[in-house]
Short mmCIF file of C-alpha atoms in Angstrom, two decimals:
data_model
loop_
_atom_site.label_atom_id
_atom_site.label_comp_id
_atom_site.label_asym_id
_atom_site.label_seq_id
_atom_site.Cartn_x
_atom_site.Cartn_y
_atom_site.Cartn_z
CA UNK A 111 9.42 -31.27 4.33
CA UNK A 112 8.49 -32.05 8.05
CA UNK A 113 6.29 -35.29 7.89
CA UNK A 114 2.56 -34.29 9.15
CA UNK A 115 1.66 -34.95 12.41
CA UNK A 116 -0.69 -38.24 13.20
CA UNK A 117 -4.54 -37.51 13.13
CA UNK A 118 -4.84 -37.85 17.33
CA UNK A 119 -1.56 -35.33 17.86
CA UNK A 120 -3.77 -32.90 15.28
CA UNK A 121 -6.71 -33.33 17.05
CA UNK A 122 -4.73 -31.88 20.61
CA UNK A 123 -2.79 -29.28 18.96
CA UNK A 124 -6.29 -28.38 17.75
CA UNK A 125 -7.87 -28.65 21.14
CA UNK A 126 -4.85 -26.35 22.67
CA UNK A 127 -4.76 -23.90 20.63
CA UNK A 128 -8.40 -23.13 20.94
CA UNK A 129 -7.76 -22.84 24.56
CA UNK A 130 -4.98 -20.52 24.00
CA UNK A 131 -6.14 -18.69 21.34
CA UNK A 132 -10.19 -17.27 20.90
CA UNK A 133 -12.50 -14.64 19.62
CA UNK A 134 -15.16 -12.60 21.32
CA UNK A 135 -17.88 -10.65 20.00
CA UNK A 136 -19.79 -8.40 22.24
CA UNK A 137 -22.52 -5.15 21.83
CA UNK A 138 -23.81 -3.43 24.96
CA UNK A 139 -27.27 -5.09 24.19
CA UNK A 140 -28.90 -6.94 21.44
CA UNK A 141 -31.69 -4.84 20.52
CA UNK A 142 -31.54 -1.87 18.80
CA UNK A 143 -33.28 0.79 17.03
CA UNK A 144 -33.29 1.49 13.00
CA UNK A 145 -30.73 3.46 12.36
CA UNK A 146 -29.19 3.57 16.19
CA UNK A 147 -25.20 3.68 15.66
CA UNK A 148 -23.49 1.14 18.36
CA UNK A 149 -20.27 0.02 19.09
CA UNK A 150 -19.78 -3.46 18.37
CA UNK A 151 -16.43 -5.01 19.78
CA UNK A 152 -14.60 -7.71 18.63
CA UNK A 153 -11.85 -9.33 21.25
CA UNK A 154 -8.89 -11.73 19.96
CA UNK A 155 -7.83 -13.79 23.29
CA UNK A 156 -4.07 -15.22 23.19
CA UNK A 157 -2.20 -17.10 25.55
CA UNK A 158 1.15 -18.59 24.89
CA UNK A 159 1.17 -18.79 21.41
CA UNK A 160 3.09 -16.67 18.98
CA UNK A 161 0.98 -15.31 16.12
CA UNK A 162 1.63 -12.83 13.36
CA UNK A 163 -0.05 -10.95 10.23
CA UNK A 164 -2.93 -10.88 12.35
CA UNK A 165 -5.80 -9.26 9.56
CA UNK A 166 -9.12 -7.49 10.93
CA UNK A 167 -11.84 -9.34 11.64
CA UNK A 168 -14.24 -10.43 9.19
CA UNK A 169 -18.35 -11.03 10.27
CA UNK A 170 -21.68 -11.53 8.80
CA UNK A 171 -23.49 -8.74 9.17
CA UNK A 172 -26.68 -8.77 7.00
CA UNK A 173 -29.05 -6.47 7.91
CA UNK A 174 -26.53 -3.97 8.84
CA UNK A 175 -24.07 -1.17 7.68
CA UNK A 176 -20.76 -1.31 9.06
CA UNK A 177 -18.04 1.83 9.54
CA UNK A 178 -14.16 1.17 9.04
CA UNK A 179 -12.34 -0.60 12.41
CA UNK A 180 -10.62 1.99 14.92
CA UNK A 181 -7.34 1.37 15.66
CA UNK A 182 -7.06 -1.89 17.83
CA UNK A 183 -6.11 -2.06 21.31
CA UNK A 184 -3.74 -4.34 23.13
CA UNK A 185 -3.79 -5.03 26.63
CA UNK A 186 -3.74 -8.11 29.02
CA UNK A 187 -6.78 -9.50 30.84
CA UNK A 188 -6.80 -12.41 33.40
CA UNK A 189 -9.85 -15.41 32.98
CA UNK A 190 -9.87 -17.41 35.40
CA UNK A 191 -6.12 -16.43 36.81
CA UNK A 192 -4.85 -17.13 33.29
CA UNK A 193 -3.47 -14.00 31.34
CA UNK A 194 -4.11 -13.56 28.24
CA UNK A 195 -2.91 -11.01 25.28
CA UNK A 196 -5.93 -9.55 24.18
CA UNK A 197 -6.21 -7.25 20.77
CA UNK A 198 -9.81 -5.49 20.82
CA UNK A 199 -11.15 -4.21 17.53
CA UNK A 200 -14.28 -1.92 17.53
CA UNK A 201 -16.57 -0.89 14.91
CA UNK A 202 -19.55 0.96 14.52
CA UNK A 203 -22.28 -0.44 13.07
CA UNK A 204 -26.35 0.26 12.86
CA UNK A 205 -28.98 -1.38 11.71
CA UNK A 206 -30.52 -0.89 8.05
CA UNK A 207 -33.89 -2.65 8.08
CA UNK A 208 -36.48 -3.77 11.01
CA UNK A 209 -35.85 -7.40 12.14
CA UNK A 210 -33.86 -10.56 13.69
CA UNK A 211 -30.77 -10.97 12.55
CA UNK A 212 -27.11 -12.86 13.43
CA UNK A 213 -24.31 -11.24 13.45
CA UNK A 214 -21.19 -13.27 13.27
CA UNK A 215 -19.37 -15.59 13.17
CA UNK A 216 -16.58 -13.05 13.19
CA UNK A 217 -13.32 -14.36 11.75
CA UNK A 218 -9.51 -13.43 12.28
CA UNK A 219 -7.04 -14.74 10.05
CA UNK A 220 -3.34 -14.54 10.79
CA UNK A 221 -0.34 -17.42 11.37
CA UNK A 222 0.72 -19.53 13.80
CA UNK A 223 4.64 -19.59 14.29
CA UNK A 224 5.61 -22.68 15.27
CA UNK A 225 9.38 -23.95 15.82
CA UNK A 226 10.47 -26.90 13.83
CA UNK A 227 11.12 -30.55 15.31
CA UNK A 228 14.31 -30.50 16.54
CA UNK A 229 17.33 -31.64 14.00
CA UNK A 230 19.74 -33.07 16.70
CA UNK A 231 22.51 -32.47 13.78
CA UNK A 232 25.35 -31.13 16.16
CA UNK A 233 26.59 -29.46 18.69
CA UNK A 234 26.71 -25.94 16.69
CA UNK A 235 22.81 -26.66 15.17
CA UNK A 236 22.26 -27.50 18.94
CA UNK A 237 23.51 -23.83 19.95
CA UNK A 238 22.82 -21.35 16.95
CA UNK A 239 19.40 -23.15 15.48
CA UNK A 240 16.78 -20.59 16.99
CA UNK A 241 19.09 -17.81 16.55
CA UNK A 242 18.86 -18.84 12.50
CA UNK A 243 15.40 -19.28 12.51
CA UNK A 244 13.98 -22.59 12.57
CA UNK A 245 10.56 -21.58 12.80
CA UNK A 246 7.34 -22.73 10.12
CA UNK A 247 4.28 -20.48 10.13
CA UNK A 248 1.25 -22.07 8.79
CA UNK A 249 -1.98 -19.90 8.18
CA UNK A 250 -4.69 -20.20 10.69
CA UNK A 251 -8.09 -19.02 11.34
CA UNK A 252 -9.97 -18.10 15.02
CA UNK A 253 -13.91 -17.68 14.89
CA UNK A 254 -16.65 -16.36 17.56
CA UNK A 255 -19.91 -17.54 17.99
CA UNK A 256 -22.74 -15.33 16.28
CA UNK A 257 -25.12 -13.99 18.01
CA UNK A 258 -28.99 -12.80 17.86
CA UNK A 259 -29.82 -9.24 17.33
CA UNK A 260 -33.35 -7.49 17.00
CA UNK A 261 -33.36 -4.41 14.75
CA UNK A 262 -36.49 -2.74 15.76
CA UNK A 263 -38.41 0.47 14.05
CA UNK A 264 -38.46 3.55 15.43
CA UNK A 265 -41.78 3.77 17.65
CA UNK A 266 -44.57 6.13 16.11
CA UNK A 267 -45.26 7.81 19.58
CA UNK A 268 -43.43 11.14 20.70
CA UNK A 269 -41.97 10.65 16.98
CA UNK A 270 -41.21 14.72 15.64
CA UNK A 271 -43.39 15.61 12.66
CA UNK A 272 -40.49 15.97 10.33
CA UNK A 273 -38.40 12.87 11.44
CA UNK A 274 -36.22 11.63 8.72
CA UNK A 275 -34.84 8.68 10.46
CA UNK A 276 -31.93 9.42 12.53
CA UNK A 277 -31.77 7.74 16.10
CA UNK A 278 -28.57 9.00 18.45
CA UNK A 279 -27.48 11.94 20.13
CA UNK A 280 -25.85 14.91 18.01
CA UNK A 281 -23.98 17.64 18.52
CA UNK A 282 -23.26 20.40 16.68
CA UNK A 283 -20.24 23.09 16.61
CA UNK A 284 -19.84 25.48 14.75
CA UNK A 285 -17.00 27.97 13.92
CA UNK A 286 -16.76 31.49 11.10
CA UNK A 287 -12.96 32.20 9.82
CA UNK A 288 -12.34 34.29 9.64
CA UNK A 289 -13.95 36.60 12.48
CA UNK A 290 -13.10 39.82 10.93
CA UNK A 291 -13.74 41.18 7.67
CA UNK A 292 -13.38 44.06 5.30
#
């Protein structure tokens, strides 16, 4: 086994790789209506650092029922004239009770390749190493910051006689098969 690297050289890998490698959480506001379905997004930021097995996000989210994940999106984005990968997860969610809440901190879990310390054990090592894999992966963990959201109830004013709760905009289709009959 590779010895462990000295407390200060953890502490700058650590500091690094948080600069390479970050979560976002975003809604298009932070209140809401009981009930009101939004789209909450959750954006994994990577720059220059080779990660794989990359799970869905996890996130507190008391107060709230959450849908299954769409299928995530990859694309780069540019901060501050530094490109990063980004993988963007989206979910809806809505809230279940009147109130403050937090949602987050979301979490991604996934590992870190990194390539081993270099063996200096010949000339062929020297040439064929990387092609044979000398690469560790070591399970790692990015978080977001959480962030306030107000649930509120539905307002009794202009409120339909039979409301049973729903908040949103529906549409409905409807189709007879088949068109003919005997």
């Amino acid at each position: 086994p590779a010895p462990s690297p000295q407390p200060q050289a953890q502490s700058a890998l650590s500091e690094d790789i948080n600069d390479r490698g970050f979560v976002v959480v975003g809604l298009k506001r932070n209140k809401l209506y009981l009930n009101e379905i939004i789209s909450l997004t959750i954006k994994l930021y990577v720059n220059r650092l080779a990660l794989r097995d990359i799970q869905y996000p996890e996130f507190n989210h008391e107060g709230f029922s959450v849908g299954q994940f769409e299928q995530p999106k990859q694309y780069q984005e540019l901060i501050n004239g530094v490109p990063f990968d980004v993988i963007e997860f989206n979910v809806s969610i809505f809230g279940i009770k009147p109130g403050e809440f937090r949602l987050g901190p979301s979490v991604i879990k996934c590992n870190l390749i990194v390539r081993r310390g270099s063996l200096g054990q010949g000339r062929f090592d020297d040439l064929f190493g990387d092609f044979f894999g000398r690469y560790d992966t070591h399970p790692m963990s990015l978080h977001s910051a959480d962030f306030p959201v107000t649930v509120l109830s539905v307002p009794e004013e202009g409120r339909p006689a039979h409301y049973s709760g729903a908040v949103g905009s529906f549409g409905l289709d409807a189709s007879l098969s088949p068109q003919e009959v005997k």
